[in-house]
Short mmCIF file of C-alpha atoms in Angstrom, two decimals:
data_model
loop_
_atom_site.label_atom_id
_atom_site.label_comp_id
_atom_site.label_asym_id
_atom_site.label_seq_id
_atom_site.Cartn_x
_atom_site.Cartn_y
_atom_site.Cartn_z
CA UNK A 1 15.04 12.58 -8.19
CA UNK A 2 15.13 15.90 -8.75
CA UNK A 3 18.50 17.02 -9.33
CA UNK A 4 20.82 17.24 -6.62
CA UNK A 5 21.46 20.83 -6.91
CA UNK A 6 23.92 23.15 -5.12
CA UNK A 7 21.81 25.98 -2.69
CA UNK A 8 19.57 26.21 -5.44
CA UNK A 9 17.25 23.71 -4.19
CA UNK A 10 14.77 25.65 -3.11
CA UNK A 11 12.45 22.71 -2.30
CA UNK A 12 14.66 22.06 0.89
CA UNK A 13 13.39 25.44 2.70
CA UNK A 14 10.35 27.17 3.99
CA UNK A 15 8.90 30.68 3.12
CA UNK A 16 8.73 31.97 6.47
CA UNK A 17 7.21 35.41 6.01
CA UNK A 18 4.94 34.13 3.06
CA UNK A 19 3.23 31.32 5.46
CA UNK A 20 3.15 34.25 8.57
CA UNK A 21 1.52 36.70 5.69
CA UNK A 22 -1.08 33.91 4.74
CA UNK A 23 -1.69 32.84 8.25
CA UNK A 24 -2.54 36.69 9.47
CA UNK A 25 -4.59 37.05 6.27
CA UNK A 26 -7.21 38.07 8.91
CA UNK A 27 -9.46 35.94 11.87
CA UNK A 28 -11.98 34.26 8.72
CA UNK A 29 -8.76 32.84 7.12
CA UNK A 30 -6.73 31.33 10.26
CA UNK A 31 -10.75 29.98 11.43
CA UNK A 32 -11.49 28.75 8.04
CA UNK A 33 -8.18 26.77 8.39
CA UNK A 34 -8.98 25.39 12.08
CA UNK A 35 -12.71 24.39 10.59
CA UNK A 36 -10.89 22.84 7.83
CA UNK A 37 -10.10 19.76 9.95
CA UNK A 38 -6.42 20.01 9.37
CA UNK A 39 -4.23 19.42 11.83
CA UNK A 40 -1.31 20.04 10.55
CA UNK A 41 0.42 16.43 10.12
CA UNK A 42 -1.68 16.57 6.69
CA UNK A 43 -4.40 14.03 8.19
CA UNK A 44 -7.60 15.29 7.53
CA UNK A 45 -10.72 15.19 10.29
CA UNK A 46 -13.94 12.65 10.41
CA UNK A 47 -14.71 10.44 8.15
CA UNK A 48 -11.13 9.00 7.46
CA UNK A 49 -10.69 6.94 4.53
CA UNK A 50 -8.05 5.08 5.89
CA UNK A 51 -5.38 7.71 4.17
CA UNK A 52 -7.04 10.86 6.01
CA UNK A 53 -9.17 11.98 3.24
CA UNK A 54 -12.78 12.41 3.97
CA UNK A 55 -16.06 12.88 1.67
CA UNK A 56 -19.27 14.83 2.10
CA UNK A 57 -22.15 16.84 1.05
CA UNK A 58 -21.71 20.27 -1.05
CA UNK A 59 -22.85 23.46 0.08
CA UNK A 60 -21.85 27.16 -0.99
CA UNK A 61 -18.10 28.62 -0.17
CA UNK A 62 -17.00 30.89 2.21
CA UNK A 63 -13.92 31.84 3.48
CA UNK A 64 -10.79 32.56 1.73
CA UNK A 65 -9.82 30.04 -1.43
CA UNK A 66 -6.50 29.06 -0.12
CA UNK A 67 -4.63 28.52 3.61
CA UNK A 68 -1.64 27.82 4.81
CA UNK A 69 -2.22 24.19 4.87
CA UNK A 70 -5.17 23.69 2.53
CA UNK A 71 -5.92 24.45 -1.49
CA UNK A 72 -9.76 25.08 -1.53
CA UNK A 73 -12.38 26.71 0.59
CA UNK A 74 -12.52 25.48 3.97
CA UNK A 75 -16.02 24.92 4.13
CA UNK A 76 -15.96 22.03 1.53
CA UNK A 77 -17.48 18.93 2.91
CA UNK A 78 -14.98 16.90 0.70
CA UNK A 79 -11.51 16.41 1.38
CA UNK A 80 -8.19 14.98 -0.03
CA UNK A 81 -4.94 14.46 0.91
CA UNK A 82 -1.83 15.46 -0.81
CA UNK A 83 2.08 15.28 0.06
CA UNK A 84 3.75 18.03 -2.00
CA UNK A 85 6.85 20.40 -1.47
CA UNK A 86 6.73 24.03 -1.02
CA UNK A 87 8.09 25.12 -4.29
CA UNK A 88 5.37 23.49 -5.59
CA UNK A 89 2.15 25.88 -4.27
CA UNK A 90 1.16 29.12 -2.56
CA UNK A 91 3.46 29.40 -0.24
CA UNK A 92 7.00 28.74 -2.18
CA UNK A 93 9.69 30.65 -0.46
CA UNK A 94 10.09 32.72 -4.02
CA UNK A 95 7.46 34.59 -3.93
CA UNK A 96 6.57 35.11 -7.23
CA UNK A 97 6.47 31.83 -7.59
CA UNK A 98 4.45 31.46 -4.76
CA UNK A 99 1.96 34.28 -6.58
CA UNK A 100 1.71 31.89 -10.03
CA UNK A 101 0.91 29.29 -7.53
CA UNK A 102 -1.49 30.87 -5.90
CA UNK A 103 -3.37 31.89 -9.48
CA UNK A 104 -3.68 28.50 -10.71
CA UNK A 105 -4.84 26.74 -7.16
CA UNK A 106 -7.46 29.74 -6.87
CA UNK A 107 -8.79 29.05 -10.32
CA UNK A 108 -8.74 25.26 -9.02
CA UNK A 109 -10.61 26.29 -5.75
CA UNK A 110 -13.21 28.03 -7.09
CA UNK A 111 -14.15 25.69 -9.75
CA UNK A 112 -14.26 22.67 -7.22
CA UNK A 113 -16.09 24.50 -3.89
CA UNK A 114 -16.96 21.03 -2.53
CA UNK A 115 -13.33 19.73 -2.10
CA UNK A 116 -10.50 21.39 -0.29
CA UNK A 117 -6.76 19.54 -0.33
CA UNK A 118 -4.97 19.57 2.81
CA UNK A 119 -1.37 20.40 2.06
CA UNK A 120 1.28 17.99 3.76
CA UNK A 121 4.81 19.54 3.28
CA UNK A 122 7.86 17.48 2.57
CA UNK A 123 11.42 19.31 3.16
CA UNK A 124 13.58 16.09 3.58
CA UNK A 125 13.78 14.48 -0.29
CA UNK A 126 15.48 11.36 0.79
CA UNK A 127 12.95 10.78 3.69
CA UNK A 128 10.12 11.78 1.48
CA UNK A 129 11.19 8.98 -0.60
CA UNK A 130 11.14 6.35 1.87
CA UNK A 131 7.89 7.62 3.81
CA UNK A 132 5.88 7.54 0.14
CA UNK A 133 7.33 3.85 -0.12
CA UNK A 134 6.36 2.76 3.43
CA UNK A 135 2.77 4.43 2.89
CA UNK A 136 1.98 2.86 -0.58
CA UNK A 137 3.13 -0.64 0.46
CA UNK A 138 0.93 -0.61 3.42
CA UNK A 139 -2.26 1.08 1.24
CA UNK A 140 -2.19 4.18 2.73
CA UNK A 141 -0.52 6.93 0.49
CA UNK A 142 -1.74 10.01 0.20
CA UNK A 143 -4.26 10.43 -2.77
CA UNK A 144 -2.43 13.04 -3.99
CA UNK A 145 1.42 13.81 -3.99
CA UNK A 146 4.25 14.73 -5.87
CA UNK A 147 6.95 11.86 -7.22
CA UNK A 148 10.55 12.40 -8.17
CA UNK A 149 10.63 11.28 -11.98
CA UNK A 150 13.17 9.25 -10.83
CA UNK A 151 10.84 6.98 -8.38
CA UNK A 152 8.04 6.77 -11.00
CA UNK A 153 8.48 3.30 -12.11
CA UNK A 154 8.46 2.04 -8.66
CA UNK A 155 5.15 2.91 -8.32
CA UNK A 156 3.64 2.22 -11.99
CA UNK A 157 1.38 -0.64 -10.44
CA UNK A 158 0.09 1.38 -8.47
CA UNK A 159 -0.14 5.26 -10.22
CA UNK A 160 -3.40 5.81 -11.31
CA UNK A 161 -4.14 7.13 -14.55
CA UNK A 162 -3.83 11.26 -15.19
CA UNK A 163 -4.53 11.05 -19.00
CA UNK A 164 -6.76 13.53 -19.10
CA UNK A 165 -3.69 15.72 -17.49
CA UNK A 166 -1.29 14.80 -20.55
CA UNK A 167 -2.83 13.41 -23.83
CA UNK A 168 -3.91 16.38 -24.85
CA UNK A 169 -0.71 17.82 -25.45
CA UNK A 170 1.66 15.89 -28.29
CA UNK A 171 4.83 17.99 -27.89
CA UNK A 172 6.24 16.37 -24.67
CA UNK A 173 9.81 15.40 -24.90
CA UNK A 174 10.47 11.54 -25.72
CA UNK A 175 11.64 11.74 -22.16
CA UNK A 176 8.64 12.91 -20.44
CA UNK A 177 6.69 9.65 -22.22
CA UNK A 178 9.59 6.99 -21.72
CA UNK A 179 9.32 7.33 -18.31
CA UNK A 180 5.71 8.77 -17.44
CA UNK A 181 3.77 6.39 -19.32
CA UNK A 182 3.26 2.94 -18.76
CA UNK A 183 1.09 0.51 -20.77
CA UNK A 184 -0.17 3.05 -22.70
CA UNK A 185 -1.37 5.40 -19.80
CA UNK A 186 -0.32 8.31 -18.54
CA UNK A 187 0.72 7.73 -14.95
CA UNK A 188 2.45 10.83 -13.64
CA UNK A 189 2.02 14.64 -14.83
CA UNK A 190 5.78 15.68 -15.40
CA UNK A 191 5.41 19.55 -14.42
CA UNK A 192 9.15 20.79 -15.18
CA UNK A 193 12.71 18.98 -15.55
CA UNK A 194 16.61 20.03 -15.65
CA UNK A 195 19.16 19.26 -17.64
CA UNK A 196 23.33 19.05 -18.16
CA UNK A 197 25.39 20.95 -19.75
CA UNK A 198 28.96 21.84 -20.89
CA UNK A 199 30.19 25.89 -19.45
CA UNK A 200 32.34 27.66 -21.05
CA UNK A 201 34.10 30.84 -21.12
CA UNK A 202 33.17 32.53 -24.24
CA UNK A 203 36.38 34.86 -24.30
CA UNK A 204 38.63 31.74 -23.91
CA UNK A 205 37.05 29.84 -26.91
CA UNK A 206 37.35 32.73 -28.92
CA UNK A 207 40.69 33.44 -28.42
CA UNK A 208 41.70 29.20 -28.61
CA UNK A 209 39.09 27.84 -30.74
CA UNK A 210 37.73 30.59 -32.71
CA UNK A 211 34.43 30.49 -30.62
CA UNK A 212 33.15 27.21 -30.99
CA UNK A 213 32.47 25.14 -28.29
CA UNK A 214 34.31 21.87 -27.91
CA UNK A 215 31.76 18.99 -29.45
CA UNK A 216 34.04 15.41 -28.82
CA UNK A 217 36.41 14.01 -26.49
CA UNK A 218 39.63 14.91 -28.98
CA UNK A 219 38.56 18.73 -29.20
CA UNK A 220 37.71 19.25 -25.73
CA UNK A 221 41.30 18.06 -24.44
CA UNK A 222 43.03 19.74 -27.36
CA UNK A 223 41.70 23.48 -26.86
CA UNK A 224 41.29 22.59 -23.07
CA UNK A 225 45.50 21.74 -22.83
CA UNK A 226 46.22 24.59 -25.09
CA UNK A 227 43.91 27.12 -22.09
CA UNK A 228 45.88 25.17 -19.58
CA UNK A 229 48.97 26.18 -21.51
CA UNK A 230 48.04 29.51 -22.05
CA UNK A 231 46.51 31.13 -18.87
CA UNK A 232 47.32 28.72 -16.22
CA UNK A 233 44.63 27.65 -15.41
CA UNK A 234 42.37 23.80 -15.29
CA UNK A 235 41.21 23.47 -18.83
CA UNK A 236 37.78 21.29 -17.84
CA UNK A 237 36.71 20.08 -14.33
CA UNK A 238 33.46 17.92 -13.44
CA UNK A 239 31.77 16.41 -10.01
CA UNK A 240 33.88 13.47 -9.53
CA UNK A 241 33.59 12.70 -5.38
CA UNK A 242 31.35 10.56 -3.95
CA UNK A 243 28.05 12.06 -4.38
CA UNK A 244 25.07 10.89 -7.19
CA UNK A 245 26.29 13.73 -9.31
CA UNK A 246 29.46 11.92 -10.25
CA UNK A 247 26.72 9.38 -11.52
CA UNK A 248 24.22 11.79 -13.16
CA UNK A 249 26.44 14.24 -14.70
CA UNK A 250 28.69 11.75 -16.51
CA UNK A 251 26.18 8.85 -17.50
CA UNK A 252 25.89 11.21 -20.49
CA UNK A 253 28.52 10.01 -21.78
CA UNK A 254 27.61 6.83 -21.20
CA UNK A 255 23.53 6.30 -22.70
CA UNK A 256 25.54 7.96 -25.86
CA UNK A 257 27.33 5.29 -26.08
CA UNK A 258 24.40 2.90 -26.27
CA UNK A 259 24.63 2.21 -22.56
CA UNK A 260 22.40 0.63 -20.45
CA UNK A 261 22.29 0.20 -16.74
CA UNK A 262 19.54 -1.50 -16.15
CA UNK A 263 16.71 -3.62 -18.07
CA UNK A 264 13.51 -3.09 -17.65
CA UNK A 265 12.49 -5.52 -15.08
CA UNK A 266 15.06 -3.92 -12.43
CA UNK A 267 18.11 -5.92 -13.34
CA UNK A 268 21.24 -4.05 -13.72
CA UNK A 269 23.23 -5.50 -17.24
CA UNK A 270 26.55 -3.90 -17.11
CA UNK A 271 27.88 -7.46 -17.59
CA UNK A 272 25.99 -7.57 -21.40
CA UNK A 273 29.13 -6.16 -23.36
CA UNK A 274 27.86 -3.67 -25.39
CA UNK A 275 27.38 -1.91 -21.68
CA UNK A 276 30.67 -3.03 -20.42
CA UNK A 277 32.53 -1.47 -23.12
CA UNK A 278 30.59 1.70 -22.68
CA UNK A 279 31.62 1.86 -18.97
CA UNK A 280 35.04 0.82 -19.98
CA UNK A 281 35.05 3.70 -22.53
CA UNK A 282 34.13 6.16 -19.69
CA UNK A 283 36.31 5.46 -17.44
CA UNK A 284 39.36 5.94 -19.91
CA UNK A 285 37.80 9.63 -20.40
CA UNK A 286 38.14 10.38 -16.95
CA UNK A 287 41.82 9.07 -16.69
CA UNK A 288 42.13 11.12 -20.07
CA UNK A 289 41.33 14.14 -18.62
CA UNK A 290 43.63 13.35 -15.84
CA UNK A 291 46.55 12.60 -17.78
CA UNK A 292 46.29 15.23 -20.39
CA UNK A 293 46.36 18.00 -17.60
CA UNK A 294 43.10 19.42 -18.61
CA UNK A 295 41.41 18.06 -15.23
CA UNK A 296 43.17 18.70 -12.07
CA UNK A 297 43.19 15.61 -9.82
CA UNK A 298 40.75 17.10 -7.02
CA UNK A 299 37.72 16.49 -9.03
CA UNK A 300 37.83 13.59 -6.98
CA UNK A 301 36.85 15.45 -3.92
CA UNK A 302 33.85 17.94 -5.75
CA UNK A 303 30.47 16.51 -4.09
CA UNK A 304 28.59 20.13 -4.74
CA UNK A 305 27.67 22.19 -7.88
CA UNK A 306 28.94 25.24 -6.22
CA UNK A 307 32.92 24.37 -6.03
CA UNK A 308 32.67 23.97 -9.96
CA UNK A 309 30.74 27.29 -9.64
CA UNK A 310 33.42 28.93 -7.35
CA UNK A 311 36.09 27.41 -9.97
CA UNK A 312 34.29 29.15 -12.62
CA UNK A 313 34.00 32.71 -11.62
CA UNK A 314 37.27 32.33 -9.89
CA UNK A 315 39.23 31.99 -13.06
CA UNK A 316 40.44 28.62 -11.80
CA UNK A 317 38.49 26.65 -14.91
CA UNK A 318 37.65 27.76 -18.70
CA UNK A 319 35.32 24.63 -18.82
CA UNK A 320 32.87 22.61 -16.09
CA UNK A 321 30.02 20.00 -17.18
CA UNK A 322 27.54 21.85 -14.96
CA UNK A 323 23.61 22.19 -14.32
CA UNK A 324 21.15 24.14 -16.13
CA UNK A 325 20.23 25.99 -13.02
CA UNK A 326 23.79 27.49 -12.07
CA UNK A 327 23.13 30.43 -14.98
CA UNK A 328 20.48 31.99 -12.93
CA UNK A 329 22.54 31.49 -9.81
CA UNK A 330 25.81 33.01 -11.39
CA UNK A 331 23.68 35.98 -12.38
CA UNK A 332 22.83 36.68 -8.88
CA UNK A 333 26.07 36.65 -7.41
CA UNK A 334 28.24 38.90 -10.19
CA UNK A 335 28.01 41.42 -12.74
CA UNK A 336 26.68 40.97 -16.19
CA UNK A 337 30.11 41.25 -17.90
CA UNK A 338 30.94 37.85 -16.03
CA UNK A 339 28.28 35.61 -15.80
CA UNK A 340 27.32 36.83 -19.63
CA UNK A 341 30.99 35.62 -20.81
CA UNK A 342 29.85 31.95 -19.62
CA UNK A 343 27.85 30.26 -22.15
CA UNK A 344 26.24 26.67 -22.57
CA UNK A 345 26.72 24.04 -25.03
CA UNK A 346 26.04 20.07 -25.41
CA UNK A 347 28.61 18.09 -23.38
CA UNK A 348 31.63 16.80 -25.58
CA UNK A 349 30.85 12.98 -26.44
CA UNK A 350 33.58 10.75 -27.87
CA UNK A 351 31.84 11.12 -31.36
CA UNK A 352 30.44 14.11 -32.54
CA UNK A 353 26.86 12.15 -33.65
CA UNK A 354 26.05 11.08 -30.59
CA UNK A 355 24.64 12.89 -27.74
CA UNK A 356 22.30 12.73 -24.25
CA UNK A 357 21.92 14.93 -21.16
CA UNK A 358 21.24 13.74 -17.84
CA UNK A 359 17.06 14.85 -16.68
CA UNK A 360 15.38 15.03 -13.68
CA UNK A 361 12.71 17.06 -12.15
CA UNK A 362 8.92 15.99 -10.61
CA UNK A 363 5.58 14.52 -11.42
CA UNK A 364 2.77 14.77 -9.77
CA UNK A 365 1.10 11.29 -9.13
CA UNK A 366 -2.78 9.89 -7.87
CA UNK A 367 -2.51 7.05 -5.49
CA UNK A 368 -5.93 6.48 -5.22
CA UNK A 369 -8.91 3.85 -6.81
CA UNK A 370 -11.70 6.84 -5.75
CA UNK A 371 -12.34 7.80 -8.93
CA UNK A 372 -14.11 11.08 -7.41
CA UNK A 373 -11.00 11.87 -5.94
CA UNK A 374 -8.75 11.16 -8.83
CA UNK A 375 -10.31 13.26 -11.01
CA UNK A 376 -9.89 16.28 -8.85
CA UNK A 377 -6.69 15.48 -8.71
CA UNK A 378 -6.57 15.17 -11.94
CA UNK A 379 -7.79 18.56 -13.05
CA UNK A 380 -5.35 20.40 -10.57
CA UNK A 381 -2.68 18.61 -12.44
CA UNK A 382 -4.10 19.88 -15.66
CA UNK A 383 -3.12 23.21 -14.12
CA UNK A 384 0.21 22.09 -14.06
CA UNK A 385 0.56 21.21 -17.97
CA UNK A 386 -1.12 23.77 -19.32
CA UNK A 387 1.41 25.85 -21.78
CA UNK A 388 0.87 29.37 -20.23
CA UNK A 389 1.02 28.12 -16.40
CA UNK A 390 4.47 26.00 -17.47
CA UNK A 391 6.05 29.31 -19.17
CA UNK A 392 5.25 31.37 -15.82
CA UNK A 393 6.09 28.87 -13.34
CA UNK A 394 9.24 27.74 -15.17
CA UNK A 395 10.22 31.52 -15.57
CA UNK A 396 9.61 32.18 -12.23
CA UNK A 397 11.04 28.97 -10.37
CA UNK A 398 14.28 28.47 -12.66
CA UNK A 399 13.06 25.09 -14.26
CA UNK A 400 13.06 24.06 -17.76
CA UNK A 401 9.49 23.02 -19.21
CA UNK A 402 8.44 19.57 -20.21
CA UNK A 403 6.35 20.60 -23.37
CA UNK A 404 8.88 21.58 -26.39
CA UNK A 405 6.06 24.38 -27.54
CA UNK A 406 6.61 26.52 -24.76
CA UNK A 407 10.50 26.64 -25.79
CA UNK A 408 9.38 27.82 -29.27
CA UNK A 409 6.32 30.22 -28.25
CA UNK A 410 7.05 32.19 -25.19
CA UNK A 411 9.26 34.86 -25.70
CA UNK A 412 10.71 34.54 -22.08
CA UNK A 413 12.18 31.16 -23.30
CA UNK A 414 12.61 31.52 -27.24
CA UNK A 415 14.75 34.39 -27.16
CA UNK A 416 17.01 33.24 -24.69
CA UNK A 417 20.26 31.45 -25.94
CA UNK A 418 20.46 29.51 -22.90
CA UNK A 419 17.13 28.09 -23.09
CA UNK A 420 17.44 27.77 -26.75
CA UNK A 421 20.03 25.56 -26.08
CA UNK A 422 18.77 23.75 -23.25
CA UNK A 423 15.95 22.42 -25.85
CA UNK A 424 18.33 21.12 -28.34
CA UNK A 425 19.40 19.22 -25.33
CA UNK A 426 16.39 18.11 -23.92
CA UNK A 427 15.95 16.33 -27.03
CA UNK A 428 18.51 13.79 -26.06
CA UNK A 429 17.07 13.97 -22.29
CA UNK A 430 17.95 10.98 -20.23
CA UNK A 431 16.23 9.82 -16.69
CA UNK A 432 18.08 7.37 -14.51
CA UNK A 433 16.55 3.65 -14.46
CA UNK A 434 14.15 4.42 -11.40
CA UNK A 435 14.43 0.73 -9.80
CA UNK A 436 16.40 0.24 -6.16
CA UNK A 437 19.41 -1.27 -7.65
CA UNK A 438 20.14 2.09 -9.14
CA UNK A 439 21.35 3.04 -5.71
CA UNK A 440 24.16 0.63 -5.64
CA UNK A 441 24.84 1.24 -9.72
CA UNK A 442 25.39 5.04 -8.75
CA UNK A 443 27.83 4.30 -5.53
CA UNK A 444 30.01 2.02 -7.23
CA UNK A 445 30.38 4.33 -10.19
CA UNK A 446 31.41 7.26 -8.13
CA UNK A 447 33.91 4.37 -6.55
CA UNK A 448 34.85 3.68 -9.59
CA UNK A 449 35.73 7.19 -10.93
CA UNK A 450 37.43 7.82 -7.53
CA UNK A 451 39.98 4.93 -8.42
CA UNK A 452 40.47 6.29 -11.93
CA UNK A 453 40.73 9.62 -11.55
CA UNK A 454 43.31 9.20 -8.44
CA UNK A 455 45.33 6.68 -10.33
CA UNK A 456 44.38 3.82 -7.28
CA UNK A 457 43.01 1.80 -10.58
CA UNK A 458 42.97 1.33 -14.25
CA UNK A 459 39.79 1.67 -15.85
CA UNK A 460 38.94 -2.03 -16.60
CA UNK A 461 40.54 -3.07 -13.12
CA UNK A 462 37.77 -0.40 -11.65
CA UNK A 463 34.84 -1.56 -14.44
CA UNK A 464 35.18 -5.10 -13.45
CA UNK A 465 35.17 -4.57 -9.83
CA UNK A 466 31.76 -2.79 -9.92
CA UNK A 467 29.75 -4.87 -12.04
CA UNK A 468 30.80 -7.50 -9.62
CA UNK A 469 29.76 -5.52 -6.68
CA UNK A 470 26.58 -4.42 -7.95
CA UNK A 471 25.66 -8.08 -9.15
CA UNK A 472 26.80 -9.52 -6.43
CA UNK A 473 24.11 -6.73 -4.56
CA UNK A 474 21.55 -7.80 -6.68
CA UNK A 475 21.94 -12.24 -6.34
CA UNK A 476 21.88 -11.20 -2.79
#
């Protein structure tokens, strides 16, 4: 899924005055979008496919390009369906996202004046998930719509193919092709992504480590006792209540272990030892940073980016495995001199060799065997990869791009050390094993660390207890 971010989810909320401002874009516009057929629940008019879409003859524009509800000029006689977010066209609630948005769907409109989209938003993630599950496995999904990275293989049988969207382009992350493409086709158009990171507090690292970042387990809980020491004050902290970020956030340290949680047929193998030791070995870090003093014991009860955020800037951490996306939110709440003395680096692995970051982020997917319909699908997604559009609507929106060229040839991105940084990482990008019994995996760890970290278990005591509980999930 898209990473379970703190308020900076902006995918959660509507652009009120944006959608008023389109809707009184004058009495053509608000007709065009009655005569567009839409309704509003994102079904389309006559001629129903069976998943709302209709087809027709051609005939010359009119109207305005884009509506409320609706990519494309309402008088096309062809229509398709698509379930999508608001952060993801015109109308985002950031505005200048909402204006990139609005470029690239115009340039999509006019070149296609036979179809128009209607626009179905989705605001509640976890419901999205389940209604696009419900809808596919009863053969009515919307042709179009977006798909966490995270439910992608779920739906590989039945994804249809958007190469045209992503072979031309070879400098995808190893990520972005692990996950998006599936027996040797593309099968989802991965548009932007997030990553994991260590925070620290530049001042603090120069004064106790001579300015370098902590890069293993050993350094991390030496210069983060001797800042505990020194200024009284939690060395490191991390999410470690019971939300999926206790998962996410730590299965770094995991995959860099060699790892696995799952095989590829859906079957979770923390029982193969190779995993179990890795799981063992993570769980010891969390008691480690427990009873070295570095971690205060109330990690236990962080379920939300922000209270490592608060910790930060209230001098109440010098360290915090954080998001990429809390920089740009730290910049809006304080001065320069503050959020400028945080910096990023990889998080702190057991060996200094060995590395991953947790990714996330959406795709855009084509549920659909029209082949009319899934190419102009298709070539709205290309919209979406192309290098410049990724630069502005990553700038713009706070992601990170998929494509490693736009790190290296915007300026926007290659002369900012954060983003600089956030590349080395995405090298190592991970995605979570997108198949159901991830659900359970990701509540028993954060059971798990909850034991550990509060001394209720010892780390093998709470590693045996949840493979059990998740195979036991599994075998039904």
């Amino acid at each position: 899924m898209a990473s379970n971010h703190e308020e900076s989810d902006p995918a959660e909320s509507i652009n009120r005055r944006r959608l008023l401002g389109l809707m009184g874009l004058g009495g053509a516009v608000a007709l065009a979008g009655c005569s567009g057929g839409n309704d509003g629940s994102g079904n389309g008019g006559g001629g129903s496919t069976g998943d709302g879409s209709e087809s027709g003859g051609g005939g010359s524009p009119s109207g305005e390009p884009l509506g409320s509800e609706r990519i494309g000029y309402s008088s096309a006689s062809n229509t398709v369906n698509y379930w999508t977010q608001e952060d993801f066209i015109h109308t985002a609630e950031n505005t200048n996202l909402g204006s990139v948005h609005e470029g690239m769907l115009t340039t999509w409109a006019e070149e296609h004046p036979d179809w128009k989209i209607n626009v179905q938003i989705q605001t509640n993630l976890e419901q999205f998930k389940t209604k696009l599950l419900q809808a596919n496995a009863s053969n009515n999904a919307p042709p179009m719509s977006e798909v966490d990275s995270f439910w992608v293989p779920q739906f590989y049988g039945d994804l249809a193919s958007v190469d045209e969207a992503m072979q031309e382009y070879d400098d995808w992350y190893p990520f972005v092709e692990n996950v998006a493409k599936n027996e040797g086709s593309w099968r989802a158009v991965w548009q932007n992504t997030d990553c994991r990171a260590l925070y620290y507090r530049k001042d603090l690292l120069d004064e106790y480590n001579e300015g370098n970042p902590p890069e293993t387990w050993d350094e991390l809980v030496d210069v983060g006792s001797a800042i505990a020491d020194g200024e009284n004050m939690n060395g490191y902290m991390y999410n470690g209540g019971r939300w999926e970020a206790t998962t996410f956030d730590n299965l770094a340290h995991f995959w860099a272990l060699g790892g696995t949680l799952i095989d590829d047929q859906g079957a979770p193998v923390l029982d193969e030892s190779e995993n179990r030791s890795a799981l063992v070995e993570v769980m010891k870090w969390f008691k480690r940073t427990i009873d070295s003093g570095i971690t205060p014991q109330r990690v236990a009860n962080i379920n939300d980016y922000a209270q490592l955020r608060e910790a930060a800037l209230n001098d109440q951490t010098a360290m915090f495995l954080g998001g990429n996306w809390q920089i740009s939110t730290m910049k809006s709440m304080v001065d320069e001199d503050v959020w400028s003395n945080w910096k990023v680096a990889p998080i702190p692995q057991k060996n200094a060799d060995i590395a991953a970051t947790g990714v996330g982020g959406w795709t855009k997917g084509v549920f659909t065997d029209d082949e009319e319909q899934r190419k102009v699908a298709v070539d709205l997604y290309s919209l979406f990869t192309d290098s410049g559009n990724m630069a502005q609507r990553c700038r713009e929106g706070g992601f990170l791009p998929t494509r490693q060229s736009v790190f290296e040839e915007n300026e926007f991105f290659s002369e900012d050390e954060y983003f600089q940084v956030y590349s080395k990482l995405l090298e190592n990008g991970r995605a979570r094993p997108g198949y159901p019994i991830y659900t359970t995996v990701s509540s028993e760890w954060q059971i798990a660390a909850g034991e550990v970290i509060t001394g209720q278990s010892d780390p093998e005591t709470a590693v045996r207890n949840m493979i059990n509980n998740v195979n036991s999930e599994y075998d039904g």
